[in-house]
Backbone as a ProteinNet text record, in pm:
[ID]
protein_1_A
[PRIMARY]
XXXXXXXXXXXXXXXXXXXXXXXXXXXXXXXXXXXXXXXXXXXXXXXXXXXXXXXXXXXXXXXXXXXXXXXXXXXXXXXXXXXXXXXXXXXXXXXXXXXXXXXXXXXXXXXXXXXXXXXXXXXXXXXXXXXXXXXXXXXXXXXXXXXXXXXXXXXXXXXXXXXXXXXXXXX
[TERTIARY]
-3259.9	-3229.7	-3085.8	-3037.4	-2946.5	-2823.7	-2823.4	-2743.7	-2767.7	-2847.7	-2830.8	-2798.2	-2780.2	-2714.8	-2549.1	-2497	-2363.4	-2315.2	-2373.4	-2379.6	-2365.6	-2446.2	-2450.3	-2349	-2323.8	-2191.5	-2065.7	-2039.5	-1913.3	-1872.2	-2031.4	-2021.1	-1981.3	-2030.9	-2005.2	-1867.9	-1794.8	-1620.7	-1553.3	-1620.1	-1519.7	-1541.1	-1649.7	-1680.9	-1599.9	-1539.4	-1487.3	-1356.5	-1334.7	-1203.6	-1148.9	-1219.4	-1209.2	-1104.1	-1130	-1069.1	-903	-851	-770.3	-694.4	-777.1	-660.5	-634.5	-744.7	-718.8	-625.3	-605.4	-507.5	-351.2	-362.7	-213.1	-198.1	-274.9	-236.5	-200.3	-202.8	-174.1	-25	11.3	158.1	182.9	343.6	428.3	560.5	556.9	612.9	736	820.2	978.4	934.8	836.6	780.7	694.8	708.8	660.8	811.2	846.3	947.7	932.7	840.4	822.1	803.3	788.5	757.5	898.5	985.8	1101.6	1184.4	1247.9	1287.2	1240	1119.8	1093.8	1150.6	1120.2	1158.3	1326.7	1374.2	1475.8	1575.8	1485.8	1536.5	1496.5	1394.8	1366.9	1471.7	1510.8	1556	1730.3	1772.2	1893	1930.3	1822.2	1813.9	1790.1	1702.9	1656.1	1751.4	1878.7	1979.2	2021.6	2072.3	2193.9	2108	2013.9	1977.5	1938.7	1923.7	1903.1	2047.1	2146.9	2278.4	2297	2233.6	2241.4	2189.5	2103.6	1994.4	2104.8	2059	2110.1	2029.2	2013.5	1935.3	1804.5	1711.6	1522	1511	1449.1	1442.8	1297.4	1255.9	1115	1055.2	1100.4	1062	1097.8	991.3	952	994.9	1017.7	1071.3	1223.7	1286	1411.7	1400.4	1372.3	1344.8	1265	1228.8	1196.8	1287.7	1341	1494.3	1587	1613.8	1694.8	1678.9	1546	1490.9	1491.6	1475.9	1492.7	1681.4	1746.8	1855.9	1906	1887.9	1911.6	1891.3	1733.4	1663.6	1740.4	1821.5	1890.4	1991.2	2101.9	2191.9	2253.2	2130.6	2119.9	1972.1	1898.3	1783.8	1755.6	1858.2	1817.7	1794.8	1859.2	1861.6	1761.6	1727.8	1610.4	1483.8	1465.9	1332.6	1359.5	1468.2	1435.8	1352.4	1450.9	1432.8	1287.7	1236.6	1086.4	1028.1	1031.2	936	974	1108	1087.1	1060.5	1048	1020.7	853.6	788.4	657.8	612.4	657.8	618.4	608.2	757.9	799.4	675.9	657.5	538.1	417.2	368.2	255.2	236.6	339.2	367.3	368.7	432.2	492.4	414.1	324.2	352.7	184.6	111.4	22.9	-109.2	-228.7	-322.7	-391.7	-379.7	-427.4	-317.2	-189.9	-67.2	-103.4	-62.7	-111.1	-16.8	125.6	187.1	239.7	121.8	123.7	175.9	209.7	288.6	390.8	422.3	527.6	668	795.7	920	999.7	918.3	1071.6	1148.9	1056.3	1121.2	1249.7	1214.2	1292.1	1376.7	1386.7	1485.7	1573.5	1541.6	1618	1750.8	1722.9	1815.8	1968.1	2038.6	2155.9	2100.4	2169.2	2090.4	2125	2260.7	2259.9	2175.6	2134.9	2080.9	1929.8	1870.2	1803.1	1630.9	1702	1566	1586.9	1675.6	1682.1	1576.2	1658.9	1560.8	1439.5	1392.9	1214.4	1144.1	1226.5	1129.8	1159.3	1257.5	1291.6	1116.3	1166.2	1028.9	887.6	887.6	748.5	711	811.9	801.7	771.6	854.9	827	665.4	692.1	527	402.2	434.4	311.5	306.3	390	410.2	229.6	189.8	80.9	-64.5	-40.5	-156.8	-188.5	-317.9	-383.6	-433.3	-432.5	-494.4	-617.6	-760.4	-863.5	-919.4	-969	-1001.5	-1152.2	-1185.2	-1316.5	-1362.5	-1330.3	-1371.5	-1477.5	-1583.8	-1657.5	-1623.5	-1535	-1461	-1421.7	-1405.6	-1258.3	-1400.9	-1529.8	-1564.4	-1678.7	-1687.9	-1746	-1838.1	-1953	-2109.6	-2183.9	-2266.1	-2333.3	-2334.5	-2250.9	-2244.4	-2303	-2355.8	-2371.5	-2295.8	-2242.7	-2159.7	-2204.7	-2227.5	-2256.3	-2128.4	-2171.6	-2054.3	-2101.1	-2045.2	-2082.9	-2006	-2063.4	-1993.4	-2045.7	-1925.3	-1943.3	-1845.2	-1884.5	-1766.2	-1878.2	-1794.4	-1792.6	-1764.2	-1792.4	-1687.4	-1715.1	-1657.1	-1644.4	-1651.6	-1586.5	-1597.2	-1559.6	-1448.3	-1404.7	-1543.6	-1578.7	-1669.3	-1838.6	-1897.8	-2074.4	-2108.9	-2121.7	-2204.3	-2113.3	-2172.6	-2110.3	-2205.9	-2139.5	-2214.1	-2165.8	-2294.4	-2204.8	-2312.6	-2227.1	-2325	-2291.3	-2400.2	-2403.1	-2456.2	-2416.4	-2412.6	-2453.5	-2549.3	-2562.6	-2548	-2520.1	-2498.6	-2479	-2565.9	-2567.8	-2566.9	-2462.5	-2411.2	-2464.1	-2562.4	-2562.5	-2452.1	-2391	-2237.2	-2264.2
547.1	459.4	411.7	407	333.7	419.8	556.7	645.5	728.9	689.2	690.1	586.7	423.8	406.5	371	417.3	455.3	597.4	692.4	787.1	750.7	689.2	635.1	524.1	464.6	387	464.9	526.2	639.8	710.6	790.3	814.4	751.3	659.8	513.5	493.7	476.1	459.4	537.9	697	759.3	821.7	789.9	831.2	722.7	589.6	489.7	515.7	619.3	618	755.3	833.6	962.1	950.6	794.1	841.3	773.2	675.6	702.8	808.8	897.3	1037.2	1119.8	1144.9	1227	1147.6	1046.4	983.8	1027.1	975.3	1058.6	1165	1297.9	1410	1482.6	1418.9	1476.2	1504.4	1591.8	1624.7	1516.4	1509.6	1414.2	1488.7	1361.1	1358.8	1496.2	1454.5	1511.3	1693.6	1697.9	1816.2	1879.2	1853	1914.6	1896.1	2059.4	2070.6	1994	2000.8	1910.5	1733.3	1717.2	1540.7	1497	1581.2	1545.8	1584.9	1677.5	1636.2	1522.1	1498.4	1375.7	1234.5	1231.3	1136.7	1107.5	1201.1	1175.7	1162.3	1234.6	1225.5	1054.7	1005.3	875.8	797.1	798.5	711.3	708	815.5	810.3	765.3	773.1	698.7	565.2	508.4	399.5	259.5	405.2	277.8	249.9	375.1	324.4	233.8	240.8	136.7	-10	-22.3	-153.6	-236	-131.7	-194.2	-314.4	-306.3	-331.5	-497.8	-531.4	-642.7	-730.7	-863.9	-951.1	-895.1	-933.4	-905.6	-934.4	-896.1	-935.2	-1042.3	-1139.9	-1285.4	-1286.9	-1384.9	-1405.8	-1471.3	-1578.5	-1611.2	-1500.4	-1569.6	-1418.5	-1479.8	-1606.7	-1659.8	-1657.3	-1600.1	-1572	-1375.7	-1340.1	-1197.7	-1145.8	-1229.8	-1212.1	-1241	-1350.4	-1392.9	-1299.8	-1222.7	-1121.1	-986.3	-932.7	-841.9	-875.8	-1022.5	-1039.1	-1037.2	-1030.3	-1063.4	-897	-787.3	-685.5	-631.6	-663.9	-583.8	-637.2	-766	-805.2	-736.9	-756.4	-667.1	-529.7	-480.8	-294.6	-264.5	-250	-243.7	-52.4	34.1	168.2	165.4	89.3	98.5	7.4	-95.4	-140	-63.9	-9.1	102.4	208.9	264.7	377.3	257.6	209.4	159.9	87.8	51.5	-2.7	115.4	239.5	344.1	381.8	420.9	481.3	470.7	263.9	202.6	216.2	198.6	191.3	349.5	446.7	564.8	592.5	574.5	558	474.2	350.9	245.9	332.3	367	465.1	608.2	634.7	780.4	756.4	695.6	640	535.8	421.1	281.1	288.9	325.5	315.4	313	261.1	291.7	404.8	529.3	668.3	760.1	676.9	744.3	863.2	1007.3	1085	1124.2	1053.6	1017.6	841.4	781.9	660.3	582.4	601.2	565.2	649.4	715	780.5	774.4	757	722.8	815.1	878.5	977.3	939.3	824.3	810.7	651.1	632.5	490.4	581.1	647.4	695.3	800.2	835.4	872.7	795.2	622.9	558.8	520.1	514	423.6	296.4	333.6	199.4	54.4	62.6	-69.4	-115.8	-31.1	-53.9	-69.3	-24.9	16.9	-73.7	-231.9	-322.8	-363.8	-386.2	-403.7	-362.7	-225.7	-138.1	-128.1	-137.4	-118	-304.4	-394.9	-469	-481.4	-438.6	-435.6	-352.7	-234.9	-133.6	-197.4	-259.2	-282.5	-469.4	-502.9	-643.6	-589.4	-463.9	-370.3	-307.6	-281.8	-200.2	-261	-402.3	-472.8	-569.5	-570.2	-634.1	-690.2	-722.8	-729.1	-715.6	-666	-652.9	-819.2	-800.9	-909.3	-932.7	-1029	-1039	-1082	-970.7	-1024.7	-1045.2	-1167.4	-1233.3	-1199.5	-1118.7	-1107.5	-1168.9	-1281.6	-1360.3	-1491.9	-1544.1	-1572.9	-1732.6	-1755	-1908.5	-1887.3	-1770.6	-1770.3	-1668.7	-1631.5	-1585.9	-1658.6	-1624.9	-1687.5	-1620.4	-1689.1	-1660.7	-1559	-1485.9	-1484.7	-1326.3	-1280	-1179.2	-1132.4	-1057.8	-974.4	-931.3	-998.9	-883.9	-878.7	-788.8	-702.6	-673.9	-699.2	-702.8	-629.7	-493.2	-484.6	-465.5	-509.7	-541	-430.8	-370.8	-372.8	-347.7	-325.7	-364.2	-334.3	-284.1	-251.1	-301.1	-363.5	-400.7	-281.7	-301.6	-228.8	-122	-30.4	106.9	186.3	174.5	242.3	220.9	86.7	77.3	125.8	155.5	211.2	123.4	21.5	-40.1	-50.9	-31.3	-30.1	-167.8	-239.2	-314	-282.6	-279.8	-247.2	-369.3	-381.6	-499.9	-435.8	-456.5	-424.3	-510.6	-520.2	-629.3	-618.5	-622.5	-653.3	-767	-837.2	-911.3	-909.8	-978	-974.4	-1171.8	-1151.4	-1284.2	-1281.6	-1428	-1420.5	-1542.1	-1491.2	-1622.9	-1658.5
-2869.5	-2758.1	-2764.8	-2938.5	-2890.2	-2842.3	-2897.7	-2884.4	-2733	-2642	-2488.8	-2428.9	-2498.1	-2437.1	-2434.9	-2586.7	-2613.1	-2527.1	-2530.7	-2442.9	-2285.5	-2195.8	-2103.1	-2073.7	-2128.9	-2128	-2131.4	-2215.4	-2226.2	-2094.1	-2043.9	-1930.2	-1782.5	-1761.8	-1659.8	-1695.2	-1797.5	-1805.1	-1735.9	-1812.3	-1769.6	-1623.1	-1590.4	-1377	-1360.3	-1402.8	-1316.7	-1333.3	-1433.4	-1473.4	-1348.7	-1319.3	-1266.5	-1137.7	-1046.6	-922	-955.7	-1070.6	-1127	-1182.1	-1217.2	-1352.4	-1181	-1098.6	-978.2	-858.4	-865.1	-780.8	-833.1	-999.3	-1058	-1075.5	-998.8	-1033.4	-916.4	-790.3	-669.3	-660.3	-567.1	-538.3	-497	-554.6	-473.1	-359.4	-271.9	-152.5	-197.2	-285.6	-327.9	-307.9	-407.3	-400.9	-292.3	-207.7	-70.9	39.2	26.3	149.1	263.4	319.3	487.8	473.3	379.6	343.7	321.1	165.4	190.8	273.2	358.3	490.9	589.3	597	655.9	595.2	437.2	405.2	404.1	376.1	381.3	578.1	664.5	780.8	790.4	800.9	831.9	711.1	587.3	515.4	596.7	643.6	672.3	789.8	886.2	1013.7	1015	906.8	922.7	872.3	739.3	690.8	850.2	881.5	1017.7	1098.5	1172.6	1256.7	1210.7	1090.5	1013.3	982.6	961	1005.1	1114.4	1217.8	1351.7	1267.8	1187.7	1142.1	1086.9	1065.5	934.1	830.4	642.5	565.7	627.9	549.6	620.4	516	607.4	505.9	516.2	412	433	495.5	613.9	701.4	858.3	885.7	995.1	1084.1	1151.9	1269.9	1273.3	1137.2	1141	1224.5	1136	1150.7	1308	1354	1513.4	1559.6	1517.8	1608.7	1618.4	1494.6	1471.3	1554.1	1573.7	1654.6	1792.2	1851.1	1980.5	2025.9	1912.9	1944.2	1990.6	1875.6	1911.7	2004.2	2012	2162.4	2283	2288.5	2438.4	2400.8	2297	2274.3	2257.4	2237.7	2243	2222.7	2369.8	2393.3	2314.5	2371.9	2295.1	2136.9	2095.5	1919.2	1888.9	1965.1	1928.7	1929.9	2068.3	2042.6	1944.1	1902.4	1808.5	1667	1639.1	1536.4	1521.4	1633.2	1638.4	1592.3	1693.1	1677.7	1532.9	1444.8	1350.3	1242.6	1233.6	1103.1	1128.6	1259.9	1246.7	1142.8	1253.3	1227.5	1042.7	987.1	812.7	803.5	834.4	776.5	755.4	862.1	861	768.8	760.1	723.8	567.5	509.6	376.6	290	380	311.1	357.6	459.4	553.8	419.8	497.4	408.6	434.7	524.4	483.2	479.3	409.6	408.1	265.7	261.6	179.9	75.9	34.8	-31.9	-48.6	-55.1	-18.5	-175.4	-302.8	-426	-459.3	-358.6	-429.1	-344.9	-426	-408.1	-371.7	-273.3	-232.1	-128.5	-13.5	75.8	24.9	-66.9	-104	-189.6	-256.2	-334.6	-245.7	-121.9	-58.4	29.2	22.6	103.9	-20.4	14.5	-70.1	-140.7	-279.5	-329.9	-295	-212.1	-206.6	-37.1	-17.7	94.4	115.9	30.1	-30.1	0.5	-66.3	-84.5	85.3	178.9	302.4	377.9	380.6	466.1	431.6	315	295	354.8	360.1	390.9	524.2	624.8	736.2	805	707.7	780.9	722.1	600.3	592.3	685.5	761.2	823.6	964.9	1052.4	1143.6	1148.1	1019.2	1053.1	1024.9	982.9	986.9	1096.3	1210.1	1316.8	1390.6	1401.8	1492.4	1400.6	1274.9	1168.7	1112	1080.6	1086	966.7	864.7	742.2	712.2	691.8	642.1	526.3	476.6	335.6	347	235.3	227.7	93.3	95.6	-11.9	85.4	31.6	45.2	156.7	88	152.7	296	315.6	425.9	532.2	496.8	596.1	714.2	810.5	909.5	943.3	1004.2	998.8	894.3	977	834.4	791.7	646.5	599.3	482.1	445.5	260.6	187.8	85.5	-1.6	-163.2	-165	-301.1	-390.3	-527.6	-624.5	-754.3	-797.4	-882.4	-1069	-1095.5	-1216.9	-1369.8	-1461.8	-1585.7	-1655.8	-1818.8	-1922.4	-2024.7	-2123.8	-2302.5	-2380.3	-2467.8	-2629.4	-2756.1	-2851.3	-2928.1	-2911.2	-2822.9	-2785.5	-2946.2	-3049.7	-3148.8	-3263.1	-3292	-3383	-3349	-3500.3	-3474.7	-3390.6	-3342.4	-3231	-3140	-2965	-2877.2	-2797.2	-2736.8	-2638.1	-2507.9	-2396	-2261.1	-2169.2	-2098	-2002.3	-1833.5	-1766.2	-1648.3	-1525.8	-1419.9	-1330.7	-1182.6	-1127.3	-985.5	-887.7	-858.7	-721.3	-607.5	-527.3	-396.5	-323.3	-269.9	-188.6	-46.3	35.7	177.7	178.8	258.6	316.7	474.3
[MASK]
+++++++++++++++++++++++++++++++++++++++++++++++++++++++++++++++++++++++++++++++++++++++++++++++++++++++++++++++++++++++++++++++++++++++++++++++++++++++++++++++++++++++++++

């Protein structure tokens, strides 16, 4: 018994470990001809039209101000630059983006330009996105959420302990 369930534990690690080792083994962006041309077409477009900006501050009622200012001042460079930071956001940064950790499109801009432009495009492309808390406090009427939990100690030494966890929340 006890050696199924050291066995069985070992196993459960390493299935949790699996979609980790296969996330770091995918191609990256650099290494795919058509991604880097993209990345690098969008990084070189996106310094020049961010030129047009003050730095991106972290208040956003500055950074709208800044965007409403351009758009009266050069309405064409404002739409590229809308469409091409969204598009980079999506393409690059997005959540079914398919080089979505990897640095080719940031290592393609000038470095001193560099931290600008990425929060220019990631303040652009989260324009209108909405933040949901699925933590128990912050939700309204009535939902289920299930949590599941486990963990090991002494994985190196003869005894292994593993503990395992179900929960289910009505909020």
């Amino acid at each position: 018994m006890k050696k199924w369930l050291t066995n069985t534990s070992l196993l459960l690690i390493l299935a949790s470990l699996t979609p980790l080792l296969h996330a770091q083994s995918d191609t990256k962006c650099c290494d795919d001809a058509g991604c880097k041309a993209l990345a690098i077409k969008y990084a070189v477009k996106l310094t020049g039209l961010v030129a047009y900006l003050p730095p991106c501050s972290s208040n956003g009622e500055l950074n709208k101000k800044a965007l409403d200012s351009l758009q009266q001042a050069n309405n064409p460079v404002y739409q590229e630059l809308m469409k091409d930071a969204k598009e980079a956001h999506t393409y690059f940064f997005g959540p079914k983006a398919k080089f979505r950790r990897d640095g080719c499109f940031t290592e393609a801009m000038p470095t001193d330009n560099r931290s600008n432009v990425q929060l220019w495009v990631a303040y652009i492309g989260n324009i209108g996105t909405t933040v949901s808390f699925p933590s128990a406090e912050f939700c309204a009427g009535l939902k289920f959420r299930a949590e599941i939990g486990q963990g090991a100690t002494d994985i190196s030494k003869k005894s292994t302990g593993y503990l395992g966890s179900l929960r289910g929340f009505l909020v």
